[in-house]
Amino acid sequence: MTFVTKLRLQSGNRPALDRIVDEIRSTAERKGAELRGPHSAPPERLSVPQYKTAAGEEHRQFRSWDYTVYTREMEIVGHNKLARQVTEFDFPDGVHVEVELEQIEQMA
């Protein structure tokens, strides 16, 4: 059985995100692991309203806080030791990481 480790990385700090992606890619190349990606999703623009009071009165509002979230998705096929090593990286505070493990049965 083969395991596929799916990584989804998101951040508002694009340079920090790209540094982590490059580090994962170079580690996979060094170890000789099969790496799919990184696949980039279109940047997501978010807007958060900010109120002057805790009551949330619409007429007492600051300008909305707008920011962009960048997403990269990668897959490590097999190579469980590398997948474990990558999930133990010291990620920057602004980078959110989701890890999903999928077990694939091979056809006989």
C-alpha atoms as a PDB file:
ATOM      1  CA  MET A   1       0.000   0.000   0.000  1.00  0.00           C
ATOM      2  CA  THR A   2       1.162   3.475  -0.838  1.00  0.00           C
ATOM      3  CA  PHE A   3       0.467   6.599   1.156  1.00  0.00           C
ATOM      4  CA  VAL A   4      -0.049  10.028  -0.413  1.00  0.00           C
ATOM      5  CA  THR A   5       0.550  12.993   1.886  1.00  0.00           C
ATOM      6  CA  LYS A   6      -1.342  16.066   0.696  1.00  0.00           C
ATOM      7  CA  LEU A   7      -0.085  19.430   1.927  1.00  0.00           C
ATOM      8  CA  ARG A   8      -2.095  22.632   1.672  1.00  0.00           C
ATOM      9  CA  LEU A   9      -0.197  25.775   2.621  1.00  0.00           C
ATOM     10  CA  GLN A  10      -1.850  29.190   2.938  1.00  0.00           C
ATOM     11  CA  SER A  11      -0.485  32.592   3.876  1.00  0.00           C
ATOM     12  CA  GLY A  12      -0.983  36.293   3.377  1.00  0.00           C
ATOM     13  CA  ASN A  13       2.807  36.595   3.210  1.00  0.00           C
ATOM     14  CA  ARG A  14       3.702  35.364  -0.278  1.00  0.00           C
ATOM     15  CA  PRO A  15       7.529  35.471   0.107  1.00  0.00           C
ATOM     16  CA  ALA A  16       7.365  33.380   3.314  1.00  0.00           C
ATOM     17  CA  LEU A  17       5.035  30.896   1.605  1.00  0.00           C
ATOM     18  CA  ASP A  18       7.313  30.596  -1.421  1.00  0.00           C
ATOM     19  CA  ARG A  19      10.360  30.050   0.844  1.00  0.00           C
ATOM     20  CA  ILE A  20       8.640  27.135   2.603  1.00  0.00           C
ATOM     21  CA  VAL A  21       7.492  25.630  -0.710  1.00  0.00           C
ATOM     22  CA  ASP A  22      11.048  25.881  -2.081  1.00  0.00           C
ATOM     23  CA  GLU A  23      12.405  24.239   1.084  1.00  0.00           C
ATOM     24  CA  ILE A  24       9.944  21.335   0.762  1.00  0.00           C
ATOM     25  CA  ARG A  25      10.748  20.957  -2.948  1.00  0.00           C
ATOM     26  CA  SER A  26      14.527  20.924  -2.417  1.00  0.00           C
ATOM     27  CA  THR A  27      14.202  18.431   0.470  1.00  0.00           C
ATOM     28  CA  ALA A  28      12.119  16.102  -1.715  1.00  0.00           C
ATOM     29  CA  GLU A  29      14.645  16.345  -4.574  1.00  0.00           C
ATOM     30  CA  ARG A  30      17.510  15.577  -2.188  1.00  0.00           C
ATOM     31  CA  LYS A  31      15.695  12.515  -0.813  1.00  0.00           C
ATOM     32  CA  GLY A  32      14.600  11.312  -4.258  1.00  0.00           C
ATOM     33  CA  ALA A  33      10.895  11.377  -3.390  1.00  0.00           C
ATOM     34  CA  GLU A  34       8.054  11.834  -5.864  1.00  0.00           C
ATOM     35  CA  LEU A  35       6.577  15.287  -5.339  1.00  0.00           C
ATOM     36  CA  ARG A  36       3.549  16.586  -7.207  1.00  0.00           C
ATOM     37  CA  GLY A  37       3.166  20.337  -7.284  1.00  0.00           C
ATOM     38  CA  PRO A  38       3.273  22.941  -6.033  1.00  0.00           C
ATOM     39  CA  HIS A  39      -0.091  23.828  -7.537  1.00  0.00           C
ATOM     40  CA  SER A  40      -1.108  27.446  -7.092  1.00  0.00           C
ATOM     41  CA  ALA A  41      -4.705  28.503  -6.602  1.00  0.00           C
ATOM     42  CA  PRO A  42      -5.767  32.017  -7.594  1.00  0.00           C
ATOM     43  CA  PRO A  43      -5.166  34.502  -4.764  1.00  0.00           C
ATOM     44  CA  GLU A  44      -8.221  34.973  -2.580  1.00  0.00           C
ATOM     45  CA  ARG A  45      -9.123  38.568  -1.642  1.00  0.00           C
ATOM     46  CA  LEU A  46     -10.839  38.874   1.725  1.00  0.00           C
ATOM     47  CA  SER A  47     -12.459  41.876   3.373  1.00  0.00           C
ATOM     48  CA  VAL A  48     -13.195  42.078   7.099  1.00  0.00           C
ATOM     49  CA  PRO A  49     -15.432  44.854   8.492  1.00  0.00           C
ATOM     50  CA  GLN A  50     -14.129  46.667  11.566  1.00  0.00           C
ATOM     51  CA  TYR A  51     -16.497  48.292  14.039  1.00  0.00           C
ATOM     52  CA  LYS A  52     -15.695  51.066  16.501  1.00  0.00           C
ATOM     53  CA  THR A  53     -17.784  49.430  19.229  1.00  0.00           C
ATOM     54  CA  ALA A  54     -18.261  45.839  20.324  1.00  0.00           C
ATOM     55  CA  ALA A  55     -21.991  46.142  19.586  1.00  0.00           C
ATOM     56  CA  GLY A  56     -21.229  46.116  15.844  1.00  0.00           C
ATOM     57  CA  GLU A  57     -23.254  49.205  14.968  1.00  0.00           C
ATOM     58  CA  GLU A  58     -22.987  49.617  11.186  1.00  0.00           C
ATOM     59  CA  HIS A  59     -22.902  53.428  11.299  1.00  0.00           C
ATOM     60  CA  ARG A  60     -19.858  53.351  13.644  1.00  0.00           C
ATOM     61  CA  GLN A  61     -17.417  51.496  11.453  1.00  0.00           C
ATOM     62  CA  PHE A  62     -13.771  51.841  10.442  1.00  0.00           C
ATOM     63  CA  ARG A  63     -12.682  51.129   6.893  1.00  0.00           C
ATOM     64  CA  SER A  64     -12.677  47.377   6.125  1.00  0.00           C
ATOM     65  CA  TRP A  65      -9.475  45.408   6.503  1.00  0.00           C
ATOM     66  CA  ASP A  66      -8.588  43.910   3.097  1.00  0.00           C
ATOM     67  CA  TYR A  67      -5.998  41.211   2.603  1.00  0.00           C
ATOM     68  CA  THR A  68      -4.957  38.502   0.161  1.00  0.00           C
ATOM     69  CA  VAL A  69      -4.477  34.803   0.921  1.00  0.00           C
ATOM     70  CA  TYR A  70      -2.142  32.734  -1.279  1.00  0.00           C
ATOM     71  CA  THR A  71      -2.510  28.943  -1.498  1.00  0.00           C
ATOM     72  CA  ARG A  72      -0.128  26.191  -2.630  1.00  0.00           C
ATOM     73  CA  GLU A  73      -0.949  22.472  -2.746  1.00  0.00           C
ATOM     74  CA  MET A  74       1.605  19.655  -2.917  1.00  0.00           C
ATOM     75  CA  GLU A  75       1.557  15.859  -2.730  1.00  0.00           C
ATOM     76  CA  ILE A  76       4.295  13.535  -1.509  1.00  0.00           C
ATOM     77  CA  VAL A  77       3.777  10.052  -2.954  1.00  0.00           C
ATOM     78  CA  GLY A  78       5.116   7.225  -0.813  1.00  0.00           C
ATOM     79  CA  HIS A  79       8.284   8.182   1.087  1.00  0.00           C
ATOM     80  CA  ASN A  80       6.651   8.273   4.527  1.00  0.00           C
ATOM     81  CA  LYS A  81       9.874   9.346   6.244  1.00  0.00           C
ATOM     82  CA  LEU A  82      10.036  12.535   4.144  1.00  0.00           C
ATOM     83  CA  ALA A  83       6.345  13.251   4.759  1.00  0.00           C
ATOM     84  CA  ARG A  84       6.905  12.987   8.517  1.00  0.00           C
ATOM     85  CA  GLN A  85       9.990  15.220   8.277  1.00  0.00           C
ATOM     86  CA  VAL A  86       8.106  17.899   6.291  1.00  0.00           C
ATOM     87  CA  THR A  87       5.226  18.000   8.783  1.00  0.00           C
ATOM     88  CA  GLU A  88       7.765  18.674  11.552  1.00  0.00           C
ATOM     89  CA  PHE A  89       9.249  21.748   9.801  1.00  0.00           C
ATOM     90  CA  ASP A  90       9.343  24.963  11.797  1.00  0.00           C
ATOM     91  CA  PHE A  91       6.759  26.917   9.770  1.00  0.00           C
ATOM     92  CA  PRO A  92       6.603  30.730  10.119  1.00  0.00           C
ATOM     93  CA  ASP A  93       3.705  32.127  12.168  1.00  0.00           C
ATOM     94  CA  GLY A  94       1.939  33.519   9.083  1.00  0.00           C
ATOM     95  CA  VAL A  95       1.856  30.203   7.204  1.00  0.00           C
ATOM     96  CA  HIS A  96      -1.104  27.870   7.819  1.00  0.00           C
ATOM     97  CA  VAL A  97      -0.518  24.197   6.953  1.00  0.00           C
ATOM     98  CA  GLU A  98      -3.081  21.422   6.500  1.00  0.00           C
ATOM     99  CA  VAL A  99      -1.921  17.826   6.077  1.00  0.00           C
ATOM    100  CA  GLU A 100      -4.087  15.015   4.750  1.00  0.00           C
ATOM    101  CA  LEU A 101      -2.940  11.417   4.504  1.00  0.00           C
ATOM    102  CA  GLU A 102      -4.527   9.129   1.913  1.00  0.00           C
ATOM    103  CA  GLN A 103      -3.898   5.391   1.598  1.00  0.00           C
ATOM    104  CA  ILE A 104      -3.946   4.020  -1.953  1.00  0.00           C
ATOM    105  CA  GLU A 105      -4.221   0.331  -2.717  1.00  0.00           C
ATOM    106  CA  GLN A 106      -2.331  -0.757  -5.795  1.00  0.00           C
ATOM    107  CA  MET A 107      -4.003  -2.830  -8.491  1.00  0.00           C
ATOM    108  CA  ALA A 108      -2.769  -6.424  -8.647  1.00  0.00           C
END
